[in-house]
Amino acid sequence: MTTASPTSSKPLYHETYKHQEHWRNNEDEFEGAKLGVWLFLTTEILLFSGMFCGYAILRFFYLDDFTAASSHYLNWKIGALNTGVLLISSFTVAMSVRASQLNKQGQLMINLLISAICGVIFLVVKLGWEYGPKIEKGELPGAMFAYGGHAGEYIPSTSDPVFLSIYWVATAIHGFHVLIGVVLLLWLAWRAGKKHFGPKHYTAVENVGLYWHLVDLVWIFLFPLLYLV
Amino acid sequence: MNATAHTQPHEDPTHHHIASFRSLFVILVILLIMTALTVYTAKFVDLGEMGNLILAMFIACFKAILVCAIFMHLLHDKFLNTVALAVCLVLVVTFIGFTMIDMASRGALDPTREHFIAPPSMSEANINAAIEKRDAEHAAEGGHAADDDHGADAEHTEDDGHAADDGH
């Protein structure tokens, strides 16, 4: 680490960033870190594939009941809204990578903050409009399901608690990933405020971006499976 | 798409590909349109139980490819990252695919309860009622699952053969 001379124009962190000692150069470090994140993402895909596999099995068991449960318990408009929110945040995350590559610090900050806000909107919609009313009405997974709480002529089928189980498990684990993503995006924004990222060094922006896109990818599959078909 | 990117490559000392604003924005618009299309086809066009599911998954895969290729830069990235993802997807397909083969061949092992494995909360009487109802429905459709024993036996022996073929 070179100590910057105490002049008024102290070089910025991203301009003088030096790789860790065990890497040949910054580029190797960047690519190595990125491959590491990709490997982590593959484990994430395998984690969620367990839920998709469970969904496939249960759907195989309860063909019509699942469709009926889906349209009774879930409002596709809320799901579609959240899909749009996540897609827009994916776009702004991609834009923030671009902004750091071009050294546009203001754009970087704005895009990171928009992405984090989109993540918060997703969680607020999820918790406030879905989880909250569901908990009140007893539309809970498995044994916690309350058969009595249904107004109107809808008669819950025995497979409804099963559908709600897969719904709660999949969306809650996905929501937890969104929450972690929001924290990471705010961390990036805080570091961007200290001018840590620029064309020569934006490893963290790139890698958090990859993670955020994966969260979006999982939702791309969860949304139609749970809310639509 | 590359026109804008090529006007500014030298600002990037690491020579990483810089996605143009236009390409990113176009992808976003396509993704949103595809989402609307999924909602429309799934909710307002009836393609049958499986038809809607398959179409929705087809669109989702298309969206996923766009996100991976452009947003996650796989298109312009080291090929190794794509390999990591591809290996993972092979595992996922094996995992879900073989589970589905198992599900589809359950009847070969238990002819009386083909495709029907009851939740633990369900009573024996309800299970039998559900099986009877299903068989009646099949019979009403004139479907292949005839409920007389000879037909069922013959068919399941056949299924056995298919299942064994699938396994290899």
mmCIF file of C-alpha atoms in Angstrom:
data_model
loop_
_atom_site.group_PDB
_atom_site.id
_atom_site.type_symbol
_atom_site.label_atom_id
_atom_site.label_comp_id
_atom_site.label_asym_id
_atom_site.label_seq_id
_atom_site.Cartn_x
_atom_site.Cartn_y
_atom_site.Cartn_z
ATOM 1 C CA MET A 1 0.000 0.000 0.000
ATOM 2 C CA THR A 2 1.456 3.311 -1.027
ATOM 3 C CA THR A 3 0.731 6.100 1.370
ATOM 4 C CA ALA A 4 -0.696 9.014 -0.494
ATOM 5 C CA SER A 5 1.198 12.267 -0.161
ATOM 6 C CA PRO A 6 -0.750 14.730 1.962
ATOM 7 C CA THR A 7 -1.829 16.947 -0.883
ATOM 8 C CA SER A 8 -5.299 18.258 -1.540
ATOM 9 C CA SER A 9 -5.819 15.877 -4.491
ATOM 10 C CA LYS A 10 -5.554 12.576 -2.645
ATOM 11 C CA PRO A 11 -5.930 9.724 -5.150
ATOM 12 C CA LEU A 12 -9.192 7.872 -4.908
ATOM 13 C CA TYR A 13 -9.448 4.347 -3.550
ATOM 14 C CA HIS A 14 -10.465 2.808 -6.859
ATOM 15 C CA GLU A 15 -7.641 4.530 -8.717
ATOM 16 C CA THR A 16 -4.894 3.162 -6.516
ATOM 17 C CA TYR A 17 -6.503 -0.148 -5.590
ATOM 18 C CA LYS A 18 -3.914 -2.903 -5.365
ATOM 19 C CA HIS A 19 -4.866 -6.564 -5.504
ATOM 20 C CA GLN A 20 -4.233 -8.912 -2.586
ATOM 21 C CA GLU A 21 -0.775 -10.432 -2.523
ATOM 22 C CA HIS A 22 -1.778 -13.879 -3.678
ATOM 23 C CA TRP A 23 -3.023 -12.578 -7.025
ATOM 24 C CA ARG A 24 -0.812 -11.698 -9.971
ATOM 25 C CA ASN A 25 -2.749 -8.571 -10.805
ATOM 26 C CA ASN A 26 -6.061 -6.779 -10.338
ATOM 27 C CA GLU A 27 -7.557 -8.426 -13.382
ATOM 28 C CA ASP A 28 -6.883 -11.943 -12.078
ATOM 29 C CA GLU A 29 -8.330 -10.985 -8.734
ATOM 30 C CA PHE A 30 -11.456 -9.606 -10.408
ATOM 31 C CA GLU A 31 -11.964 -12.690 -12.562
ATOM 32 C CA GLY A 32 -11.201 -15.021 -9.661
ATOM 33 C CA ALA A 33 -13.693 -13.301 -7.408
ATOM 34 C CA LYS A 34 -16.288 -13.392 -10.138
ATOM 35 C CA LEU A 35 -15.805 -17.095 -10.791
ATOM 36 C CA GLY A 36 -16.138 -17.637 -7.045
ATOM 37 C CA VAL A 37 -19.442 -15.790 -7.040
ATOM 38 C CA TRP A 38 -20.633 -17.809 -10.027
ATOM 39 C CA LEU A 39 -19.840 -21.010 -8.149
ATOM 40 C CA PHE A 40 -21.768 -19.652 -5.169
ATOM 41 C CA LEU A 41 -24.671 -18.858 -7.492
ATOM 42 C CA THR A 42 -24.698 -22.450 -8.737
ATOM 43 C CA THR A 43 -25.176 -23.604 -5.137
ATOM 44 C CA GLU A 44 -28.008 -21.099 -4.838
ATOM 45 C CA ILE A 45 -29.628 -22.504 -7.974
ATOM 46 C CA LEU A 46 -29.347 -25.992 -6.513
ATOM 47 C CA LEU A 47 -30.905 -24.756 -3.258
ATOM 48 C CA PHE A 48 -33.904 -23.374 -5.119
ATOM 49 C CA SER A 49 -34.066 -26.374 -7.457
ATOM 50 C CA GLY A 50 -34.989 -28.413 -4.369
ATOM 51 C CA MET A 51 -38.085 -26.239 -4.012
ATOM 52 C CA PHE A 52 -38.879 -26.430 -7.711
ATOM 53 C CA CYS A 53 -38.548 -30.198 -7.554
ATOM 54 C CA GLY A 54 -40.843 -30.307 -4.523
ATOM 55 C CA TYR A 55 -43.304 -28.121 -6.386
ATOM 56 C CA ALA A 56 -43.177 -30.446 -9.400
ATOM 57 C CA ILE A 57 -43.858 -33.514 -7.252
ATOM 58 C CA LEU A 58 -46.744 -31.889 -5.388
ATOM 59 C CA ARG A 59 -48.223 -30.552 -8.582
ATOM 60 C CA PHE A 60 -48.044 -34.036 -10.011
ATOM 61 C CA PHE A 61 -50.082 -35.248 -7.021
ATOM 62 C CA TYR A 62 -52.670 -32.501 -6.988
ATOM 63 C CA LEU A 63 -53.104 -31.276 -10.548
ATOM 64 C CA ASP A 64 -56.408 -29.398 -10.455
ATOM 65 C CA ASP A 65 -56.320 -28.624 -6.750
ATOM 66 C CA PHE A 66 -53.074 -26.718 -7.137
ATOM 67 C CA THR A 67 -54.493 -24.541 -9.901
ATOM 68 C CA ALA A 68 -57.571 -23.829 -7.825
ATOM 69 C CA ALA A 69 -55.534 -23.102 -4.694
ATOM 70 C CA SER A 70 -53.231 -20.803 -6.659
ATOM 71 C CA SER A 71 -56.049 -18.645 -7.985
ATOM 72 C CA HIS A 72 -57.857 -18.635 -4.647
ATOM 73 C CA TYR A 73 -54.993 -17.802 -2.303
ATOM 74 C CA LEU A 74 -52.739 -15.703 -4.500
ATOM 75 C CA ASN A 75 -53.426 -12.488 -6.326
ATOM 76 C CA TRP A 76 -51.492 -12.488 -9.599
ATOM 77 C CA LYS A 77 -51.615 -8.687 -9.723
ATOM 78 C CA ILE A 78 -49.435 -8.463 -6.615
ATOM 79 C CA GLY A 79 -47.071 -11.047 -8.076
ATOM 80 C CA ALA A 80 -46.899 -9.213 -11.395
ATOM 81 C CA LEU A 81 -46.207 -5.915 -9.612
ATOM 82 C CA ASN A 82 -43.347 -7.522 -7.698
ATOM 83 C CA THR A 83 -41.997 -9.080 -10.895
ATOM 84 C CA GLY A 84 -41.902 -5.656 -12.535
ATOM 85 C CA VAL A 85 -40.204 -4.137 -9.499
ATOM 86 C CA LEU A 86 -37.509 -6.819 -9.486
ATOM 87 C CA LEU A 87 -36.923 -6.565 -13.248
ATOM 88 C CA ILE A 88 -36.487 -2.796 -12.973
ATOM 89 C CA SER A 89 -34.047 -3.240 -10.095
ATOM 90 C CA SER A 90 -32.099 -5.758 -12.161
ATOM 91 C CA PHE A 91 -31.847 -3.153 -14.893
ATOM 92 C CA THR A 92 -30.612 -0.477 -12.458
ATOM 93 C CA VAL A 93 -28.051 -2.886 -11.004
ATOM 94 C CA ALA A 94 -26.750 -3.582 -14.514
ATOM 95 C CA MET A 95 -26.677 0.195 -15.021
ATOM 96 C CA SER A 96 -24.664 0.675 -11.832
ATOM 97 C CA VAL A 97 -22.013 -1.749 -13.102
ATOM 98 C CA ARG A 98 -21.904 0.288 -16.300
ATOM 99 C CA ALA A 99 -21.688 3.529 -14.314
ATOM 100 C CA SER A 100 -18.688 2.317 -12.334
ATOM 101 C CA GLN A 101 -17.002 1.101 -15.533
ATOM 102 C CA LEU A 102 -17.436 4.617 -16.953
ATOM 103 C CA ASN A 103 -16.548 6.333 -13.659
ATOM 104 C CA LYS A 104 -19.908 8.096 -13.447
ATOM 105 C CA GLN A 105 -20.086 8.337 -9.676
ATOM 106 C CA GLY A 106 -23.438 10.125 -9.465
ATOM 107 C CA GLN A 107 -25.125 7.640 -11.770
ATOM 108 C CA LEU A 108 -23.614 4.763 -9.807
ATOM 109 C CA MET A 109 -25.049 6.073 -6.540
ATOM 110 C CA ILE A 110 -28.502 6.776 -8.012
ATOM 111 C CA ASN A 111 -28.745 3.341 -9.621
ATOM 112 C CA LEU A 112 -27.662 1.538 -6.463
ATOM 113 C CA LEU A 113 -30.200 3.458 -4.393
ATOM 114 C CA ILE A 114 -33.023 2.807 -6.892
ATOM 115 C CA SER A 115 -32.161 -0.906 -6.806
ATOM 116 C CA ALA A 116 -32.208 -0.970 -3.008
ATOM 117 C CA ILE A 117 -35.520 0.921 -2.949
ATOM 118 C CA CYS A 118 -36.980 -1.588 -5.435
ATOM 119 C CA GLY A 119 -35.871 -4.385 -3.125
ATOM 120 C CA VAL A 120 -37.576 -2.651 -0.200
ATOM 121 C CA ILE A 121 -40.764 -2.161 -2.253
ATOM 122 C CA PHE A 122 -40.712 -5.871 -3.081
ATOM 123 C CA LEU A 123 -40.445 -6.779 0.595
ATOM 124 C CA VAL A 124 -43.089 -4.280 1.703
ATOM 125 C CA VAL A 125 -45.542 -5.577 -0.912
ATOM 126 C CA LYS A 126 -44.723 -9.151 0.039
ATOM 127 C CA LEU A 127 -45.025 -8.673 3.790
ATOM 128 C CA GLY A 128 -47.786 -6.090 3.850
ATOM 129 C CA TRP A 129 -50.097 -7.290 1.084
ATOM 130 C CA GLU A 130 -49.454 -11.016 1.157
ATOM 131 C CA TYR A 131 -47.914 -12.379 4.321
ATOM 132 C CA GLY A 132 -49.848 -10.075 6.690
ATOM 133 C CA PRO A 133 -53.377 -10.875 5.432
ATOM 134 C CA LYS A 134 -52.436 -14.532 5.019
ATOM 135 C CA ILE A 135 -51.335 -14.836 8.630
ATOM 136 C CA GLU A 136 -54.545 -13.101 9.759
ATOM 137 C CA LYS A 137 -56.737 -15.446 7.702
ATOM 138 C CA GLY A 138 -54.836 -18.542 8.801
ATOM 139 C CA GLU A 139 -53.675 -19.347 5.267
ATOM 140 C CA LEU A 140 -50.571 -20.937 6.656
ATOM 141 C CA PRO A 141 -48.465 -23.931 5.635
ATOM 142 C CA GLY A 142 -49.113 -27.499 6.636
ATOM 143 C CA ALA A 143 -50.489 -28.165 10.095
ATOM 144 C CA MET A 144 -50.826 -24.433 10.854
ATOM 145 C CA PHE A 145 -53.478 -24.054 8.156
ATOM 146 C CA ALA A 146 -56.840 -22.918 9.543
ATOM 147 C CA TYR A 147 -59.737 -24.599 7.766
ATOM 148 C CA GLY A 148 -62.355 -22.449 9.453
ATOM 149 C CA GLY A 149 -61.360 -18.998 8.316
ATOM 150 C CA HIS A 150 -62.800 -19.027 4.817
ATOM 151 C CA ALA A 151 -65.584 -16.662 3.990
ATOM 152 C CA GLY A 152 -67.926 -17.344 1.091
ATOM 153 C CA GLU A 153 -68.484 -20.560 -0.747
ATOM 154 C CA TYR A 154 -64.851 -21.604 -1.109
ATOM 155 C CA ILE A 155 -64.294 -24.998 0.484
ATOM 156 C CA PRO A 156 -60.615 -25.628 1.144
ATOM 157 C CA SER A 157 -59.311 -28.863 -0.291
ATOM 158 C CA THR A 158 -56.985 -31.121 1.694
ATOM 159 C CA SER A 159 -54.177 -30.144 -0.637
ATOM 160 C CA ASP A 160 -54.487 -26.425 0.121
ATOM 161 C CA PRO A 161 -52.127 -26.573 3.120
ATOM 162 C CA VAL A 162 -49.678 -28.398 0.856
ATOM 163 C CA PHE A 163 -49.843 -25.674 -1.790
ATOM 164 C CA LEU A 164 -49.428 -23.041 0.901
ATOM 165 C CA SER A 165 -46.436 -24.926 2.315
ATOM 166 C CA ILE A 166 -44.545 -24.766 -0.946
ATOM 167 C CA TYR A 167 -45.678 -21.157 -1.424
ATOM 168 C CA TRP A 168 -44.469 -20.065 2.017
ATOM 169 C CA VAL A 169 -41.187 -21.949 1.916
ATOM 170 C CA ALA A 170 -40.243 -20.839 -1.592
ATOM 171 C CA THR A 171 -41.282 -17.195 -1.275
ATOM 172 C CA ALA A 172 -39.918 -16.789 2.259
ATOM 173 C CA ILE A 173 -36.495 -18.134 1.312
ATOM 174 C CA HIS A 174 -36.570 -15.986 -1.811
ATOM 175 C CA GLY A 175 -37.664 -12.990 0.271
ATOM 176 C CA PHE A 176 -34.779 -13.606 2.649
ATOM 177 C CA HIS A 177 -32.430 -13.453 -0.346
ATOM 178 C CA VAL A 178 -34.016 -10.146 -1.353
ATOM 179 C CA LEU A 179 -33.443 -8.834 2.163
ATOM 180 C CA ILE A 180 -29.761 -9.817 2.040
ATOM 181 C CA GLY A 181 -29.549 -8.236 -1.412
ATOM 182 C CA VAL A 182 -30.957 -4.946 -0.111
ATOM 183 C CA VAL A 183 -28.373 -4.891 2.688
ATOM 184 C CA LEU A 184 -25.595 -5.585 0.150
ATOM 185 C CA LEU A 185 -26.861 -2.845 -2.174
ATOM 186 C CA LEU A 186 -26.916 -0.336 0.689
ATOM 187 C CA TRP A 187 -23.378 -1.414 1.607
ATOM 188 C CA LEU A 188 -22.361 -0.760 -2.009
ATOM 189 C CA ALA A 189 -24.068 2.636 -1.915
ATOM 190 C CA TRP A 190 -22.198 3.513 1.277
ATOM 191 C CA ARG A 191 -18.902 2.508 -0.337
ATOM 192 C CA ALA A 192 -19.822 4.300 -3.554
ATOM 193 C CA GLY A 193 -20.305 7.415 -1.441
ATOM 194 C CA LYS A 194 -16.665 7.067 -0.402
ATOM 195 C CA LYS A 195 -15.711 6.778 -4.109
ATOM 196 C CA HIS A 196 -14.534 3.190 -3.760
ATOM 197 C CA PHE A 197 -15.597 2.100 -7.224
ATOM 198 C CA GLY A 198 -14.324 3.137 -10.613
ATOM 199 C CA PRO A 199 -13.238 1.750 -13.964
ATOM 200 C CA LYS A 200 -10.161 0.049 -12.490
ATOM 201 C CA HIS A 201 -11.906 -1.495 -9.513
ATOM 202 C CA TYR A 202 -15.551 -2.437 -9.285
ATOM 203 C CA THR A 203 -15.382 -6.065 -8.176
ATOM 204 C CA ALA A 204 -17.971 -5.694 -5.429
ATOM 205 C CA VAL A 205 -20.474 -3.906 -7.692
ATOM 206 C CA GLU A 206 -20.146 -6.605 -10.330
ATOM 207 C CA ASN A 207 -20.494 -9.471 -7.869
ATOM 208 C CA VAL A 208 -23.363 -8.113 -5.810
ATOM 209 C CA GLY A 209 -24.967 -7.377 -9.174
ATOM 210 C CA LEU A 210 -24.636 -11.045 -10.168
ATOM 211 C CA TYR A 211 -26.237 -12.103 -6.880
ATOM 212 C CA TRP A 212 -29.102 -9.651 -7.367
ATOM 213 C CA HIS A 213 -29.745 -10.903 -10.901
ATOM 214 C CA LEU A 214 -29.942 -14.443 -9.564
ATOM 215 C CA VAL A 215 -32.566 -13.390 -7.028
ATOM 216 C CA ASP A 216 -34.458 -11.894 -9.965
ATOM 217 C CA LEU A 217 -34.002 -15.107 -11.984
ATOM 218 C CA VAL A 218 -35.481 -17.240 -9.224
ATOM 219 C CA TRP A 219 -38.503 -14.954 -9.081
ATOM 220 C CA ILE A 220 -38.905 -15.174 -12.873
ATOM 221 C CA PHE A 221 -39.646 -18.882 -12.345
ATOM 222 C CA LEU A 222 -41.470 -18.674 -9.022
ATOM 223 C CA PHE A 223 -43.964 -16.062 -10.208
ATOM 224 C CA PRO A 224 -45.621 -18.065 -13.010
ATOM 225 C CA LEU A 225 -45.437 -21.344 -11.099
ATOM 226 C CA LEU A 226 -47.080 -20.048 -7.944
ATOM 227 C CA TYR A 227 -49.318 -17.234 -9.155
ATOM 228 C CA LEU A 228 -50.311 -18.120 -12.688
ATOM 229 C CA VAL A 229 -50.463 -21.720 -13.847
ATOM 230 C CA MET B 1 -26.173 -2.674 -29.741
ATOM 231 C CA ASN B 2 -22.398 -2.572 -29.989
ATOM 232 C CA ALA B 3 -22.292 0.780 -31.744
ATOM 233 C CA THR B 4 -22.425 2.816 -28.537
ATOM 234 C CA ALA B 5 -20.168 0.444 -26.662
ATOM 235 C CA HIS B 6 -17.432 0.796 -29.256
ATOM 236 C CA THR B 7 -17.265 4.556 -28.976
ATOM 237 C CA GLN B 8 -15.913 4.335 -25.447
ATOM 238 C CA PRO B 9 -13.830 1.197 -24.916
ATOM 239 C CA HIS B 10 -10.623 3.005 -24.002
ATOM 240 C CA GLU B 11 -12.049 4.609 -20.920
ATOM 241 C CA ASP B 12 -12.015 1.118 -19.462
ATOM 242 C CA PRO B 13 -8.461 0.154 -18.619
ATOM 243 C CA THR B 14 -9.425 -3.440 -17.818
ATOM 244 C CA HIS B 15 -10.919 -3.913 -21.305
ATOM 245 C CA HIS B 16 -14.091 -5.333 -19.878
ATOM 246 C CA HIS B 17 -17.112 -5.127 -22.072
ATOM 247 C CA ILE B 18 -19.286 -2.159 -21.215
ATOM 248 C CA ALA B 19 -22.926 -2.744 -21.980
ATOM 249 C CA SER B 20 -24.561 0.177 -23.752
ATOM 250 C CA PHE B 21 -27.494 1.916 -22.125
ATOM 251 C CA ARG B 22 -29.610 1.061 -25.114
ATOM 252 C CA SER B 23 -28.964 -2.672 -24.953
ATOM 253 C CA LEU B 24 -29.721 -2.793 -21.214
ATOM 254 C CA PHE B 25 -32.893 -0.755 -21.629
ATOM 255 C CA VAL B 26 -34.108 -2.829 -24.577
ATOM 256 C CA ILE B 27 -33.608 -5.986 -22.503
ATOM 257 C CA LEU B 28 -35.597 -4.467 -19.631
ATOM 258 C CA VAL B 29 -38.466 -3.605 -21.982
ATOM 259 C CA ILE B 30 -38.413 -7.104 -23.502
ATOM 260 C CA LEU B 31 -38.451 -8.652 -20.014
ATOM 261 C CA LEU B 32 -41.435 -6.541 -18.966
ATOM 262 C CA ILE B 33 -43.300 -7.388 -22.183
ATOM 263 C CA MET B 34 -42.567 -11.089 -21.674
ATOM 264 C CA THR B 35 -43.930 -10.829 -18.121
ATOM 265 C CA ALA B 36 -47.125 -9.258 -19.439
ATOM 266 C CA LEU B 37 -47.298 -12.006 -22.052
ATOM 267 C CA THR B 38 -46.941 -14.723 -19.397
ATOM 268 C CA VAL B 39 -49.718 -13.183 -17.327
ATOM 269 C CA TYR B 40 -51.966 -12.774 -20.351
ATOM 270 C CA THR B 41 -51.496 -16.288 -21.720
ATOM 271 C CA ALA B 42 -51.728 -17.945 -18.303
ATOM 272 C CA LYS B 43 -54.789 -16.075 -17.089
ATOM 273 C CA PHE B 44 -56.799 -15.330 -20.228
ATOM 274 C CA VAL B 45 -55.865 -17.984 -22.795
ATOM 275 C CA ASP B 46 -56.786 -21.565 -22.057
ATOM 276 C CA LEU B 47 -54.238 -23.997 -23.434
ATOM 277 C CA GLY B 48 -55.145 -26.771 -21.069
ATOM 278 C CA GLU B 49 -53.519 -27.660 -17.758
ATOM 279 C CA MET B 50 -50.156 -28.626 -19.232
ATOM 280 C CA GLY B 51 -50.228 -26.242 -22.179
ATOM 281 C CA ASN B 52 -50.291 -23.140 -19.994
ATOM 282 C CA LEU B 53 -47.603 -24.518 -17.688
ATOM 283 C CA ILE B 54 -45.282 -25.387 -20.552
ATOM 284 C CA LEU B 55 -45.776 -22.024 -22.255
ATOM 285 C CA ALA B 56 -45.151 -20.144 -18.999
ATOM 286 C CA MET B 57 -41.945 -22.113 -18.371
ATOM 287 C CA PHE B 58 -40.851 -21.567 -21.966
ATOM 288 C CA ILE B 59 -41.243 -17.796 -21.576
ATOM 289 C CA ALA B 60 -39.509 -17.881 -18.175
ATOM 290 C CA CYS B 61 -36.540 -19.737 -19.704
ATOM 291 C CA PHE B 62 -36.331 -17.159 -22.466
ATOM 292 C CA LYS B 63 -36.324 -14.350 -19.879
ATOM 293 C CA ALA B 64 -33.690 -16.185 -17.828
ATOM 294 C CA ILE B 65 -31.436 -16.505 -20.878
ATOM 295 C CA LEU B 66 -31.718 -12.767 -21.543
ATOM 296 C CA VAL B 67 -30.878 -11.915 -17.916
ATOM 297 C CA CYS B 68 -27.884 -14.297 -17.891
ATOM 298 C CA ALA B 69 -26.528 -13.239 -21.260
ATOM 299 C CA ILE B 70 -26.888 -9.462 -20.972
ATOM 300 C CA PHE B 71 -27.452 -8.376 -17.365
ATOM 301 C CA MET B 72 -25.030 -10.948 -15.969
ATOM 302 C CA HIS B 73 -22.616 -10.337 -18.878
ATOM 303 C CA LEU B 74 -22.185 -14.015 -19.767
ATOM 304 C CA LEU B 75 -22.268 -13.098 -23.450
ATOM 305 C CA HIS B 76 -19.080 -11.054 -23.139
ATOM 306 C CA ASP B 77 -17.534 -12.840 -20.195
ATOM 307 C CA LYS B 78 -14.965 -15.558 -19.686
ATOM 308 C CA PHE B 79 -16.477 -18.787 -20.993
ATOM 309 C CA LEU B 80 -15.602 -20.517 -17.713
ATOM 310 C CA ASN B 81 -18.467 -18.724 -15.927
ATOM 311 C CA THR B 82 -20.922 -20.053 -18.502
ATOM 312 C CA VAL B 83 -19.497 -23.528 -17.999
ATOM 313 C CA ALA B 84 -20.090 -23.259 -14.231
ATOM 314 C CA LEU B 85 -23.704 -22.303 -14.856
ATOM 315 C CA ALA B 86 -24.174 -24.993 -17.512
ATOM 316 C CA VAL B 87 -22.854 -27.754 -15.242
ATOM 317 C CA CYS B 88 -25.216 -26.577 -12.529
ATOM 318 C CA LEU B 89 -28.166 -26.642 -14.926
ATOM 319 C CA VAL B 90 -27.275 -30.181 -16.023
ATOM 320 C CA LEU B 91 -27.451 -31.188 -12.355
ATOM 321 C CA VAL B 92 -30.802 -29.446 -11.912
ATOM 322 C CA VAL B 93 -32.244 -31.146 -14.995
ATOM 323 C CA THR B 94 -30.970 -34.521 -13.757
ATOM 324 C CA PHE B 95 -32.436 -33.875 -10.330
ATOM 325 C CA ILE B 96 -35.897 -32.777 -11.462
ATOM 326 C CA GLY B 97 -35.985 -34.959 -14.585
ATOM 327 C CA PHE B 98 -35.233 -38.201 -12.790
ATOM 328 C CA THR B 99 -37.674 -37.330 -10.025
ATOM 329 C CA MET B 100 -40.332 -36.891 -12.695
ATOM 330 C CA ILE B 101 -39.437 -40.246 -14.289
ATOM 331 C CA ASP B 102 -39.865 -41.749 -10.844
ATOM 332 C CA MET B 103 -43.221 -40.023 -10.371
ATOM 333 C CA ALA B 104 -44.467 -41.129 -13.774
ATOM 334 C CA SER B 105 -43.563 -44.759 -13.154
ATOM 335 C CA ARG B 106 -45.003 -45.053 -9.635
ATOM 336 C CA GLY B 107 -48.014 -46.992 -10.916
ATOM 337 C CA ALA B 108 -45.714 -49.681 -12.244
ATOM 338 C CA LEU B 109 -44.808 -50.532 -8.674
ATOM 339 C CA ASP B 110 -48.176 -49.954 -7.067
ATOM 340 C CA PRO B 111 -50.926 -50.502 -9.642
ATOM 341 C CA THR B 112 -53.719 -49.797 -7.198
ATOM 342 C CA ARG B 113 -52.542 -46.333 -6.376
ATOM 343 C CA GLU B 114 -51.113 -45.057 -9.595
ATOM 344 C CA HIS B 115 -50.146 -41.378 -9.350
ATOM 345 C CA PHE B 116 -51.772 -41.167 -5.992
ATOM 346 C CA ILE B 117 -49.743 -40.796 -2.873
ATOM 347 C CA ALA B 118 -51.857 -39.370 -0.136
ATOM 348 C CA PRO B 119 -50.845 -36.715 2.372
ATOM 349 C CA PRO B 120 -50.371 -38.191 5.841
ATOM 350 C CA SER B 121 -53.456 -36.434 7.162
ATOM 351 C CA MET B 122 -55.746 -38.281 4.747
ATOM 352 C CA SER B 123 -57.731 -41.235 6.072
ATOM 353 C CA GLU B 124 -57.768 -44.622 4.346
ATOM 354 C CA ALA B 125 -61.443 -44.174 3.460
ATOM 355 C CA ASN B 126 -60.749 -40.831 1.806
ATOM 356 C CA ILE B 127 -57.835 -42.303 -0.120
ATOM 357 C CA ASN B 128 -60.005 -45.100 -1.465
ATOM 358 C CA ALA B 129 -62.747 -42.636 -2.304
ATOM 359 C CA ALA B 130 -60.258 -40.462 -4.176
ATOM 360 C CA ILE B 131 -58.893 -43.445 -6.098
ATOM 361 C CA GLU B 132 -62.405 -44.565 -7.001
ATOM 362 C CA LYS B 133 -63.307 -41.068 -8.111
ATOM 363 C CA ARG B 134 -60.200 -40.886 -10.265
ATOM 364 C CA ASP B 135 -60.825 -44.250 -11.866
ATOM 365 C CA ALA B 136 -64.433 -43.302 -12.533
ATOM 366 C CA GLU B 137 -63.268 -40.116 -14.208
ATOM 367 C CA HIS B 138 -60.844 -42.031 -16.361
ATOM 368 C CA ALA B 139 -63.540 -44.504 -17.306
ATOM 369 C CA ALA B 140 -65.923 -41.656 -18.159
ATOM 370 C CA GLU B 141 -63.301 -40.101 -20.411
ATOM 371 C CA GLY B 142 -62.850 -43.478 -22.052
ATOM 372 C CA GLY B 143 -59.210 -43.022 -21.140
ATOM 373 C CA HIS B 144 -56.559 -45.682 -21.297
ATOM 374 C CA ALA B 145 -56.710 -46.446 -17.559
ATOM 375 C CA ALA B 146 -59.532 -48.959 -17.727
ATOM 376 C CA ASP B 147 -60.517 -49.958 -14.236
ATOM 377 C CA ASP B 148 -61.031 -53.654 -14.850
ATOM 378 C CA ASP B 149 -58.151 -55.692 -13.506
ATOM 379 C CA HIS B 150 -57.052 -57.312 -16.742
ATOM 380 C CA GLY B 151 -56.694 -54.061 -18.584
ATOM 381 C CA ALA B 152 -54.834 -52.470 -15.720
ATOM 382 C CA ASP B 153 -52.479 -55.411 -15.320
ATOM 383 C CA ALA B 154 -51.631 -55.564 -18.981
ATOM 384 C CA GLU B 155 -50.967 -51.861 -19.069
ATOM 385 C CA HIS B 156 -48.774 -51.866 -16.031
ATOM 386 C CA THR B 157 -46.620 -54.655 -17.343
ATOM 387 C CA GLU B 158 -46.153 -52.480 -20.386
ATOM 388 C CA ASP B 159 -45.340 -49.486 -18.197
ATOM 389 C CA ASP B 160 -42.752 -51.607 -16.425
ATOM 390 C CA GLY B 161 -40.984 -52.092 -19.706
ATOM 391 C CA HIS B 162 -41.051 -48.385 -20.470
ATOM 392 C CA ALA B 163 -39.779 -47.461 -17.058
ATOM 393 C CA ALA B 164 -36.890 -49.848 -17.474
ATOM 394 C CA ASP B 165 -36.107 -48.290 -20.847
ATOM 395 C CA ASP B 166 -36.150 -44.802 -19.369
ATOM 396 C CA GLY B 167 -33.741 -45.862 -16.705
ATOM 397 C CA HIS B 168 -31.017 -46.812 -19.155
#
